[in-house]
Coordinates of N, CA, C and O in Angstrom, one line a residue:
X1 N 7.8 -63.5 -93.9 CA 8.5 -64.1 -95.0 C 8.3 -63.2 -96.2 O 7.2 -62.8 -96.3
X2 N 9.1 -62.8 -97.2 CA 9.3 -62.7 -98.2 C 8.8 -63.4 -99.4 O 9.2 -64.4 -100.0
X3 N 7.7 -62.5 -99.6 CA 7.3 -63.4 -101.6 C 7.4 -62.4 -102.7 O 6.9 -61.3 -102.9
X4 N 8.6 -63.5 -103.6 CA 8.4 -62.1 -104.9 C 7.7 -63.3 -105.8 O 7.4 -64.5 -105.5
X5 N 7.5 -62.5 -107.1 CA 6.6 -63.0 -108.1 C 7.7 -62.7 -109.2 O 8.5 -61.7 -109.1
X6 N 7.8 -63.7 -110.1 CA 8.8 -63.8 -111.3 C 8.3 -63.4 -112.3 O 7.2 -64.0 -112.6
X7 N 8.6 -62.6 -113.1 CA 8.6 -62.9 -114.8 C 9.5 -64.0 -115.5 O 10.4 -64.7 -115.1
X8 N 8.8 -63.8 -116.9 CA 9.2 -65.0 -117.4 C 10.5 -64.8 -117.7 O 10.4 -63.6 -118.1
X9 N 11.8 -65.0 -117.8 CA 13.5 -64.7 -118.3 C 12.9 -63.9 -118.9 O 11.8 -64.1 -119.4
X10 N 14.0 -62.4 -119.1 CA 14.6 -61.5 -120.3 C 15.5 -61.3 -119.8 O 15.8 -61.3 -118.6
X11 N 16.7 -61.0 -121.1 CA 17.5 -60.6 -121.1 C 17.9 -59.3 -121.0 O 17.1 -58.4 -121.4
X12 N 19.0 -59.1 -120.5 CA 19.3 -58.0 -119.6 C 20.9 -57.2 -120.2 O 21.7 -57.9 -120.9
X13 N 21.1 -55.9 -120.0 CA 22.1 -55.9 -120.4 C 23.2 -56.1 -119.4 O 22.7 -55.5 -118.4
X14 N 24.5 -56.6 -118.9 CA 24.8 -57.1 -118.2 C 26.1 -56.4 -117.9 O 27.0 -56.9 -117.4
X15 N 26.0 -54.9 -118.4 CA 27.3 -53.6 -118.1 C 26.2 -52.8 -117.6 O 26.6 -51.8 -117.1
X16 N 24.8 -52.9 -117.7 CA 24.0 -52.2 -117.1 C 23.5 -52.5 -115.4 O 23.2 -51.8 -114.4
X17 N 23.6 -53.5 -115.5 CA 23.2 -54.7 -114.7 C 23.6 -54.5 -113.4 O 24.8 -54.8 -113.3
X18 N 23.1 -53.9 -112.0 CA 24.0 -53.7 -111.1 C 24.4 -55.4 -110.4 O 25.0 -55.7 -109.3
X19 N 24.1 -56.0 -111.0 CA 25.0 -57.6 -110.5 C 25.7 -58.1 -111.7 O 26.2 -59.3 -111.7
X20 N 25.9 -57.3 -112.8 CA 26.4 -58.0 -113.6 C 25.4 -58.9 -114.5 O 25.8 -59.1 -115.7
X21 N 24.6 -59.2 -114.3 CA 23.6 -60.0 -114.8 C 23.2 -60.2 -116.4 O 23.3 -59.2 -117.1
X22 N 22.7 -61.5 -117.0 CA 22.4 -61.1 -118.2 C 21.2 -61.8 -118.7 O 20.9 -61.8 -119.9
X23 N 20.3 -62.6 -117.8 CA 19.3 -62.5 -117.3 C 18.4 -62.6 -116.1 O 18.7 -62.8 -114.9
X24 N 17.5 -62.4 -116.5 CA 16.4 -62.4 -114.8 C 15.1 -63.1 -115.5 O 14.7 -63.3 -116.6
X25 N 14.6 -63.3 -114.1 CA 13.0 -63.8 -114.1 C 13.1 -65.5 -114.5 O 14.2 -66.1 -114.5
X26 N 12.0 -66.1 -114.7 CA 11.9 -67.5 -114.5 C 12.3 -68.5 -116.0 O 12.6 -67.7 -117.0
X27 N 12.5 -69.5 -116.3 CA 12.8 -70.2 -116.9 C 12.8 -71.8 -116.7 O 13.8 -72.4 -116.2
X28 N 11.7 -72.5 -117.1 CA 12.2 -73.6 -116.4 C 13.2 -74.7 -117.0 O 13.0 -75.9 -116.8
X29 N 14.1 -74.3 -117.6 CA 14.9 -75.2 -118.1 C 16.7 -74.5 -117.1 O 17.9 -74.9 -117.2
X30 N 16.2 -73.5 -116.2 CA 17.3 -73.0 -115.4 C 17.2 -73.9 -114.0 O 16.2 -74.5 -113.6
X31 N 18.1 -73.8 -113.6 CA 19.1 -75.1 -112.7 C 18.8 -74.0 -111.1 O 18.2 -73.0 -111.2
X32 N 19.3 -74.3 -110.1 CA 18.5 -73.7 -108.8 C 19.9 -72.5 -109.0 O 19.7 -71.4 -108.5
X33 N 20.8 -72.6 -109.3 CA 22.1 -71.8 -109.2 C 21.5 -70.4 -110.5 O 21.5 -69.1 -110.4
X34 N 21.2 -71.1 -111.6 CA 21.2 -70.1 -112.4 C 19.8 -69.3 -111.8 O 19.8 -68.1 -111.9
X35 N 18.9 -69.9 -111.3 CA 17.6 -69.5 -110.9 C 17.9 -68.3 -109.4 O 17.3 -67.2 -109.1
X36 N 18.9 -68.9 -108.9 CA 19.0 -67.9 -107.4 C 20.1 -66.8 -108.1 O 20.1 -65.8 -107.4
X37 N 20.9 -66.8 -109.0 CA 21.6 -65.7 -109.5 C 21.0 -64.9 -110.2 O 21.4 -63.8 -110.0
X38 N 20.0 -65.1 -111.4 CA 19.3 -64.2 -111.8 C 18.8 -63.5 -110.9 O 18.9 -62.3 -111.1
X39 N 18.3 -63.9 -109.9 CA 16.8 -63.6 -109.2 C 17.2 -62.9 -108.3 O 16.4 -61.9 -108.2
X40 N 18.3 -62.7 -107.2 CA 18.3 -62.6 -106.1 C 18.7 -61.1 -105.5 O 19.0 -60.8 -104.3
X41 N 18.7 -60.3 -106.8 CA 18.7 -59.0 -106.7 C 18.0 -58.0 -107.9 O 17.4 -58.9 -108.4
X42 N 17.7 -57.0 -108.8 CA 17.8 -55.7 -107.4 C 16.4 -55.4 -107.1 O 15.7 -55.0 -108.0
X43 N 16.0 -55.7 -106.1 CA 14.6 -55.3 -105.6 C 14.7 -54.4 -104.6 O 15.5 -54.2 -103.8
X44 N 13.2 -53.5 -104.8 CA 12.8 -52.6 -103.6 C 12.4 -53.3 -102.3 O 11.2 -53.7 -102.4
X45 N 12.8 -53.5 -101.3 CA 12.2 -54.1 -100.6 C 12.3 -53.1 -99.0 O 13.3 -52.6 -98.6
X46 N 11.1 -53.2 -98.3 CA 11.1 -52.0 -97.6 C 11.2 -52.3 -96.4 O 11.0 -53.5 -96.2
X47 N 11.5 -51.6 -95.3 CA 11.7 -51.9 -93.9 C 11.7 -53.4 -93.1 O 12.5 -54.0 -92.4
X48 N 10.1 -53.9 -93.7 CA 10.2 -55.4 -92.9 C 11.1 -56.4 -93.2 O 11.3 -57.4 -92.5
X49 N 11.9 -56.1 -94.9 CA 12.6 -57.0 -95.5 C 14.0 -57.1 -94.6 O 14.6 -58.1 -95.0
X50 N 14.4 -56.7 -93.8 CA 15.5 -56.4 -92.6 C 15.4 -57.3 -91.7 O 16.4 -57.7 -91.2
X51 N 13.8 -58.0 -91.1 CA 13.2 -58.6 -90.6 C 12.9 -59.7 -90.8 O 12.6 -60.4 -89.9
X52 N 13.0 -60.2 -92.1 CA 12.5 -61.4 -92.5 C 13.8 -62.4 -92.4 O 15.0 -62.0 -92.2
X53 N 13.4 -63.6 -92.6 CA 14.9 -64.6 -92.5 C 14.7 -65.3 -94.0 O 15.7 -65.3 -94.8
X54 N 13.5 -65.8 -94.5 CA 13.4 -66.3 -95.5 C 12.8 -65.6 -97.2 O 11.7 -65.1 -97.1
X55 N 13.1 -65.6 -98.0 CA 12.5 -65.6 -99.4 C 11.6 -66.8 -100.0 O 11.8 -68.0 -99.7
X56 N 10.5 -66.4 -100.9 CA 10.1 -67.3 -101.6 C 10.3 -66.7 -102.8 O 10.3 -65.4 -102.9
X57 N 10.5 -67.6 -103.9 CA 10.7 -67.3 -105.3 C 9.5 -68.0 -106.0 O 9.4 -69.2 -106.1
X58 N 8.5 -67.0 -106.6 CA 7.4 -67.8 -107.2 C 6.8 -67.3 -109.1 O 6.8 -66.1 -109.5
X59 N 6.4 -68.4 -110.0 CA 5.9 -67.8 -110.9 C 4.8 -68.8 -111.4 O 4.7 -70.0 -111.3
X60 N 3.9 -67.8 -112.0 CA 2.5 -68.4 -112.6 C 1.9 -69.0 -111.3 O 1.4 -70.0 -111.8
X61 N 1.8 -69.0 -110.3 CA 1.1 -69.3 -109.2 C 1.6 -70.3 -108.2 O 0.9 -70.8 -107.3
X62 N 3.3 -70.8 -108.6 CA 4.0 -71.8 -108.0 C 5.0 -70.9 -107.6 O 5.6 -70.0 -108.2
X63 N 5.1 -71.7 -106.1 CA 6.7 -71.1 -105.6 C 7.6 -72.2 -106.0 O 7.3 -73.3 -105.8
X64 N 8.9 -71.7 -106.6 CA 10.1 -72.0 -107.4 C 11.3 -72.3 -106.5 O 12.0 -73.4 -106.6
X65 N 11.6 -71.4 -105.6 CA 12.7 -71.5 -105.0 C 12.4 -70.9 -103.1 O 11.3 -70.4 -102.6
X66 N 13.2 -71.1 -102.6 CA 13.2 -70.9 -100.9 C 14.6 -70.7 -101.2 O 15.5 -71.4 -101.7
X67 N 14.7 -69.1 -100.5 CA 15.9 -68.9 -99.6 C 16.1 -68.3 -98.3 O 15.3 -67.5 -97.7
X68 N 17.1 -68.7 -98.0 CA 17.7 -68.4 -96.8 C 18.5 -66.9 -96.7 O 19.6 -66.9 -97.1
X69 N 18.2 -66.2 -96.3 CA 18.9 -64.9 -96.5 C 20.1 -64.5 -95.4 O 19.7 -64.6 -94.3
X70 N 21.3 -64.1 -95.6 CA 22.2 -64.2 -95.0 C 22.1 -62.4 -94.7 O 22.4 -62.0 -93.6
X71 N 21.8 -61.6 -95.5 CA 21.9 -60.4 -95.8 C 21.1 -59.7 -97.1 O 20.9 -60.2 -98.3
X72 N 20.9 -58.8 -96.5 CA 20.1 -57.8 -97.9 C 21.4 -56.8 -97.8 O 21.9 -56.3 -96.7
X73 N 21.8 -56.5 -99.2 CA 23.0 -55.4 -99.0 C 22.3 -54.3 -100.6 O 21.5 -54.6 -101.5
X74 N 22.9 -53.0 -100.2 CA 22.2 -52.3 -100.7 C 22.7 -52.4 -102.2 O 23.7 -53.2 -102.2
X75 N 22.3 -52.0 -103.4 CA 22.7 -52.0 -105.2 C 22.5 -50.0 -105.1 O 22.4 -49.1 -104.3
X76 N 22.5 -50.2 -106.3 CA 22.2 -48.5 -107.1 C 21.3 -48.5 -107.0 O 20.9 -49.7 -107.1
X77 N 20.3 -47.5 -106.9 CA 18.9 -46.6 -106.7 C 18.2 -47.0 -105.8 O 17.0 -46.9 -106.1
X78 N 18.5 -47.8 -104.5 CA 18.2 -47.7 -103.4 C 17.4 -49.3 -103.6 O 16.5 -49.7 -102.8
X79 N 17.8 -49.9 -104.5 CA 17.0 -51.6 -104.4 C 18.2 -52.2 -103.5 O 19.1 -51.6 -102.9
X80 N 17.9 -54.0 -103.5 CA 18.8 -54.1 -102.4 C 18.9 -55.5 -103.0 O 18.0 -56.0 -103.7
X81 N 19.8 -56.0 -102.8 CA 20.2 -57.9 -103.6 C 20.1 -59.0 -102.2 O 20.4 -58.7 -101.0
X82 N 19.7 -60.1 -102.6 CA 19.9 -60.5 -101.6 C 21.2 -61.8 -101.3 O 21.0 -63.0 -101.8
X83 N 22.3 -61.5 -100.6 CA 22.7 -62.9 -100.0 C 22.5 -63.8 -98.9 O 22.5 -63.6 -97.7
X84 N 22.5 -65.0 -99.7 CA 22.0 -66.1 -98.8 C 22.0 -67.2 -99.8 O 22.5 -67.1 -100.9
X85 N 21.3 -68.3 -99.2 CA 21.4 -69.6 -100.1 C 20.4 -70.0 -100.6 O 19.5 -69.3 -100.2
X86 N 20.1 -71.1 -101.4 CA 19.1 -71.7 -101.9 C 18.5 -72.7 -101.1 O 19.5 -73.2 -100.6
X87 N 17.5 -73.3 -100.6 CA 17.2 -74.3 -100.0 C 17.2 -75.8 -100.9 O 17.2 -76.0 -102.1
X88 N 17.1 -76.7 -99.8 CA 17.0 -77.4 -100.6 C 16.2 -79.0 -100.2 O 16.9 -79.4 -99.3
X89 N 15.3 -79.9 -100.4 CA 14.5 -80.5 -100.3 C 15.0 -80.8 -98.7 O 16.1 -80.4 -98.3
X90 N 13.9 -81.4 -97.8 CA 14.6 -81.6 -96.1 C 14.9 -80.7 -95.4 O 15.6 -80.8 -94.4
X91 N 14.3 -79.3 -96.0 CA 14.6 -77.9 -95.0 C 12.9 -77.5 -94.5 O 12.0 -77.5 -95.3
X92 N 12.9 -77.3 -93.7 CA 11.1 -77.0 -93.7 C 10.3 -75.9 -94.1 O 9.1 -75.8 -93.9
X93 N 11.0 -75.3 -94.6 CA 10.6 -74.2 -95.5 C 10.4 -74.5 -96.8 O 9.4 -74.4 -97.3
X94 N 11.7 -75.1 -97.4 CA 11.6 -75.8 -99.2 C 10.4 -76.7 -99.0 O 9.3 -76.5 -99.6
X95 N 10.6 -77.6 -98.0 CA 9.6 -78.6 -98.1 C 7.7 -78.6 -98.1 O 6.9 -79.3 -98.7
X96 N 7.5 -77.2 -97.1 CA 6.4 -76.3 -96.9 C 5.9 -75.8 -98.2 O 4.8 -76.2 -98.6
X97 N 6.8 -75.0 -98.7 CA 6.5 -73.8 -100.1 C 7.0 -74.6 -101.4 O 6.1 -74.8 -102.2
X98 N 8.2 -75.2 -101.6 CA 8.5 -75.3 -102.9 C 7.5 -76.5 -103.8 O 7.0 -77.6 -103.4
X99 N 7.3 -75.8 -105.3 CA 6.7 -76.9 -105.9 C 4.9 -76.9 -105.4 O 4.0 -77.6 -105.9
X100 N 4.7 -75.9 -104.3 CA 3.6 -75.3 -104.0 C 2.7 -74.5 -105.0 O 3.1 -74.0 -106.1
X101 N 1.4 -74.5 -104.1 CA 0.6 -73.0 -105.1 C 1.5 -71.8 -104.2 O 2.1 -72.0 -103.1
X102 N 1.5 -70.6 -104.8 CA 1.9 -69.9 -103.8 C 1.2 -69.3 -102.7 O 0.1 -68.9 -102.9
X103 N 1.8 -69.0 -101.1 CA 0.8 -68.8 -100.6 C 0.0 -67.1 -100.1 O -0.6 -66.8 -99.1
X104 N 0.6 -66.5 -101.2 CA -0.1 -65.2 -100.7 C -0.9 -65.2 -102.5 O -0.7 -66.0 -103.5
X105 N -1.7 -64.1 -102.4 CA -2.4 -64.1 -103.6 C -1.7 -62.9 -104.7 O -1.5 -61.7 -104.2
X106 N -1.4 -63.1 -105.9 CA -0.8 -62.3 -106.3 C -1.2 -61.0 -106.5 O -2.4 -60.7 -106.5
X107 N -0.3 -60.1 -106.7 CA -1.2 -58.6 -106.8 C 0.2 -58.1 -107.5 O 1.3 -58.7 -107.4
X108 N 0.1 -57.1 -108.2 CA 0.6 -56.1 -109.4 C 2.3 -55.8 -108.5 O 3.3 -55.8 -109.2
X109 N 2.4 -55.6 -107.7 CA 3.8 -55.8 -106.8 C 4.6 -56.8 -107.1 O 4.2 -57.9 -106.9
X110 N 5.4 -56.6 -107.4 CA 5.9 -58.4 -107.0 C 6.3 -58.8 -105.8 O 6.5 -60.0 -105.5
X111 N 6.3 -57.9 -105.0 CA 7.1 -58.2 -103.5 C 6.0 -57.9 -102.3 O 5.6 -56.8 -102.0
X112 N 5.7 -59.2 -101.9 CA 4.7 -59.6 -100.6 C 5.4 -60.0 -99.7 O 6.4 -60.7 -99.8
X113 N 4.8 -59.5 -98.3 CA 4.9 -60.1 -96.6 C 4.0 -61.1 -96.6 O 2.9 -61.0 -97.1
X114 N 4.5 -62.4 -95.7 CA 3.1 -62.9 -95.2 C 3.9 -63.1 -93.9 O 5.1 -62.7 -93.9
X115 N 3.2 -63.8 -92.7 CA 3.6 -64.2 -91.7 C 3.6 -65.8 -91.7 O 2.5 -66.5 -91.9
X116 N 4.8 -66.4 -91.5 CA 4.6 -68.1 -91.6 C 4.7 -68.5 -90.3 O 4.6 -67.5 -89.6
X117 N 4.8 -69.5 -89.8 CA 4.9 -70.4 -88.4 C 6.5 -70.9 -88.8 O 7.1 -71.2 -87.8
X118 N 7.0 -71.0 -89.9 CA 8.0 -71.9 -90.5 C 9.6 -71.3 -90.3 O 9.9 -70.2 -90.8
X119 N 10.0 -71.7 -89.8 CA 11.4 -71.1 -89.9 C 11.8 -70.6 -88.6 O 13.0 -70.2 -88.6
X120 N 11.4 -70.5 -87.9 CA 11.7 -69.9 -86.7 C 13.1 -70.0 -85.8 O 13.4 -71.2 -85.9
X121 N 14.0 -69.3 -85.1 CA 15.1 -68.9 -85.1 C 15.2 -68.2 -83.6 O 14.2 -67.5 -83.4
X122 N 16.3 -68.4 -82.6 CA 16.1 -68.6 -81.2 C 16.2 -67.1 -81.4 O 16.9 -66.7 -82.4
X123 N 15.5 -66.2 -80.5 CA 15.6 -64.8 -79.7 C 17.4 -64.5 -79.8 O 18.2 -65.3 -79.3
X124 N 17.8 -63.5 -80.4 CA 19.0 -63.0 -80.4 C 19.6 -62.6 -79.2 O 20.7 -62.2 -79.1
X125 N 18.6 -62.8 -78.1 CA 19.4 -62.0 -76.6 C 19.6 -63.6 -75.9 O 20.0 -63.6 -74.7
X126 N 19.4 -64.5 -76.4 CA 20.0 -66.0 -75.8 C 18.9 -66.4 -74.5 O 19.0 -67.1 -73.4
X127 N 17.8 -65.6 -75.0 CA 16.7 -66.1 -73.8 C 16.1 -67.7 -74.0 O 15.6 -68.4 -73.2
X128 N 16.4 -68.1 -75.7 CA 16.1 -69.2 -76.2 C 14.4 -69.4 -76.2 O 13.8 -70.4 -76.1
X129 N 13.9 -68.2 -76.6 CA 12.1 -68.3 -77.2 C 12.8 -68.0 -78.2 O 13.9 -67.6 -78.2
X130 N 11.5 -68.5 -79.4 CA 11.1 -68.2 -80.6 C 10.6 -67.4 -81.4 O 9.4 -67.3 -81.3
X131 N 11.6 -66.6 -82.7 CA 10.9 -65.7 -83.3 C 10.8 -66.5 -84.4 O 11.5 -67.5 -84.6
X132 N 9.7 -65.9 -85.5 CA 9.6 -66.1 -87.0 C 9.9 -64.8 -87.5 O 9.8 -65.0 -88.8
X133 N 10.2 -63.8 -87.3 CA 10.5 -62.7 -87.8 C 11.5 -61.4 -87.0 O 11.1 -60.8 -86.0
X134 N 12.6 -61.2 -87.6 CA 13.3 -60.4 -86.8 C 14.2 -61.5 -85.6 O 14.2 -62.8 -85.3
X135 N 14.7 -60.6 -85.1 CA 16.0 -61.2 -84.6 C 15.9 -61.5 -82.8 O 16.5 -62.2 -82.0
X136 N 14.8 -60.7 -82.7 CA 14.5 -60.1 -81.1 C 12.9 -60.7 -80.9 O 12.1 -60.8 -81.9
X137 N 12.5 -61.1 -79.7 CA 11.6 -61.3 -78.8 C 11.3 -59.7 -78.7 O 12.2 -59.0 -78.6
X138 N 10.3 -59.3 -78.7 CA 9.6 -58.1 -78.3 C 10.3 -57.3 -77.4 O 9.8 -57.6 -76.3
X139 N 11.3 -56.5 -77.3 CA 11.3 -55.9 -75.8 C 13.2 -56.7 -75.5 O 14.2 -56.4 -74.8
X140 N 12.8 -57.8 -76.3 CA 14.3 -58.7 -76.0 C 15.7 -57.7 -76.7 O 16.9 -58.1 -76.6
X141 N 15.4 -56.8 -77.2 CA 16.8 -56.4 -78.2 C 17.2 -55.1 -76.8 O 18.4 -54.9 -76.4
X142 N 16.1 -54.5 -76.3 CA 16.4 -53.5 -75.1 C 17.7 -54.6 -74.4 O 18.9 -54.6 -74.5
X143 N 16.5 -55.8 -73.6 CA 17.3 -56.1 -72.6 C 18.8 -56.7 -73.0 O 19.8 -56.7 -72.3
X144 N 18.7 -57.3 -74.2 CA 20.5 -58.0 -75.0 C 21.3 -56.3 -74.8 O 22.3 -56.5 -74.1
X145 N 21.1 -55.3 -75.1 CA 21.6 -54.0 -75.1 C 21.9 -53.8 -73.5 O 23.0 -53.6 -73.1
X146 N 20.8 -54.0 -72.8 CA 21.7 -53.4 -71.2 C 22.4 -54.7 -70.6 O 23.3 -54.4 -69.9
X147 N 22.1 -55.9 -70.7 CA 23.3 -56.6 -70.2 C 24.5 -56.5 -71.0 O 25.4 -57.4 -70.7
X148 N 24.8 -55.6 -71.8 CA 26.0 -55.4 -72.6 C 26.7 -54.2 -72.3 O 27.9 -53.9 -72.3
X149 N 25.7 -53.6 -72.0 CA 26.0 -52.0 -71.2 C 26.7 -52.3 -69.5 O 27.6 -51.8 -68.9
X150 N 25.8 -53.3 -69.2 CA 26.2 -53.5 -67.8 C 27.6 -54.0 -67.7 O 28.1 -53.5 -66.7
X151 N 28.3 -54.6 -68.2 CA 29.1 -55.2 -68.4 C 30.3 -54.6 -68.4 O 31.3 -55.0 -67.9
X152 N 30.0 -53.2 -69.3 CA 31.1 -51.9 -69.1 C 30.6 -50.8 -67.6 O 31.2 -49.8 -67.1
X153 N 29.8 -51.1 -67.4 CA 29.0 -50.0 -66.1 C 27.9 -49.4 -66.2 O 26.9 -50.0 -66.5
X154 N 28.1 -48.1 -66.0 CA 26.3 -47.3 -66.2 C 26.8 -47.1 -68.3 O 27.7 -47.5 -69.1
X155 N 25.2 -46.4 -68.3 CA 24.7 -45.9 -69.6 C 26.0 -44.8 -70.1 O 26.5 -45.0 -71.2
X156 N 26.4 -43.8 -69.2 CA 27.6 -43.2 -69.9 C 28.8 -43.6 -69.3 O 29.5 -42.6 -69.2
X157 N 29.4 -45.1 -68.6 CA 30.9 -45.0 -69.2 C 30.6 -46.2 -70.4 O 31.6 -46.6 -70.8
X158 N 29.4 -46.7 -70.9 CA 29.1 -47.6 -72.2 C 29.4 -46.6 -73.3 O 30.0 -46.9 -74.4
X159 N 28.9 -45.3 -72.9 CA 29.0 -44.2 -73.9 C 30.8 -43.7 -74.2 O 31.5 -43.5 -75.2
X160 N 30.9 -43.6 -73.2 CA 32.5 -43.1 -73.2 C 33.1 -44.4 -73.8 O 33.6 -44.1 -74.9
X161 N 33.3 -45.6 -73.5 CA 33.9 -46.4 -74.1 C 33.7 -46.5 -75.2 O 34.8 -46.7 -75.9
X162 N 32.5 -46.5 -76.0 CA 31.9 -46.8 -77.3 C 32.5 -45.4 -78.3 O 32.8 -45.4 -79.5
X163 N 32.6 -44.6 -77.6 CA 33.2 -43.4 -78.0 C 34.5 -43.3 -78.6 O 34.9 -42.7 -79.7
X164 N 35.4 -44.2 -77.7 CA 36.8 -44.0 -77.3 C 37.1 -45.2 -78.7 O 37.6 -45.0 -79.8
X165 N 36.7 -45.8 -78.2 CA 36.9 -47.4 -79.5 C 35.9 -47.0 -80.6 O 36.7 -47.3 -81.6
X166 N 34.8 -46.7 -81.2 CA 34.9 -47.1 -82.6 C 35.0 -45.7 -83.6 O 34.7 -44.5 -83.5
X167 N 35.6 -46.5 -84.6 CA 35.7 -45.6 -85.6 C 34.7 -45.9 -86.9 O 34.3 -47.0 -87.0
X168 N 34.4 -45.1 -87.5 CA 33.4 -45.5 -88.9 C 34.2 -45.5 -89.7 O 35.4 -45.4 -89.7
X169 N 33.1 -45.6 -91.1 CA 33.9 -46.0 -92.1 C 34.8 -44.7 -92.3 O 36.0 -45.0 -92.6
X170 N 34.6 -43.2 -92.3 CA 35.4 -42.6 -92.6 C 36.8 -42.1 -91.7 O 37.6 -41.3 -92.0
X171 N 36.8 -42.7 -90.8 CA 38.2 -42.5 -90.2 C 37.5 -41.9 -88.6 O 38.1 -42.1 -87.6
X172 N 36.4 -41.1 -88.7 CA 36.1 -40.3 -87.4 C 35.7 -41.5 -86.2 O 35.5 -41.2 -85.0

């Protein structure tokens, strides 16, 4: 799971702003909409963040918000925003963290891993175990890949087909 650490609101210039934005950081007189639009981009967030399903949003030693992350899409200078939703009381995540101490200890970053039990999400290859992080059972993203391969034949007519059909974004 994902933990950032809030500052308190400042204002922002918001033609500078790669979201447009015209503040960020915490406030408690902001509403969970204005709190997940300030907040929900542009951060550095590194490789495991790909991995993760959930956010916590935390300040002064309380977690504020839980989200659900639909996608991390990239901004300018290589930070990344995140879409997804806000939780909301009756999810076992909000219910776990929000209104909590927070549960990693703070440190000069704002952006922490922890590993939770909470949230967990069936194996992407439809074996139906459970992951808490990432999309795949260990070993499970190989085997989701060759029953998909098998399906067109060996390793190179998957290759030749995959060939033949896609195009990228530039036309090739």
């Amino acid at each position: 799971m994902i933990h950032i650490t809030l500052g308190a609101r400042r204002y922002v210039n918001a033609q500078e702003d790669q979201l447009g934005r015209s503040i960020v950081g915490f406030d408690p007189v902001m509403n969970d909409d204005a709190l997940f639009h300030a907040n929900r981009g542009c951060w550095v967030l590194g490789e495991r963040a790909e991995k993760e399903r959930y956010v916590l949003l935390s300040h002064e030693g309380e977690v504020r918000m839980a989200i659900e992350i639909d996608s991390l899409v990239p901004v300018a200078g290589g930070r990344k925003a995140i879409e997804g939703r806000y939780l909301t009381s009756g999810h076992e995540v909000y219910d776990a963290y929000v209104g909590k101490p927070t549960p990693v200890e703070t440190i000069r970053n704002p952006i922490t891993y922890f590993d939770s039990p909470l949230g967990a999400r069936a194996c992407y290859c439809g074996c139906g175990e459970s992951v808490t992080s990432g999309w795949f059972v260990i070993g499970h993203d190989q085997r989701a890949l060759h029953a998909r391969i098998s399906k067109i034949g060996t390793v190179r007519e998957f290759i030749d087909w995959f060939d033949s059909t896609y195009v990228d974004a530039t036309g090739e």
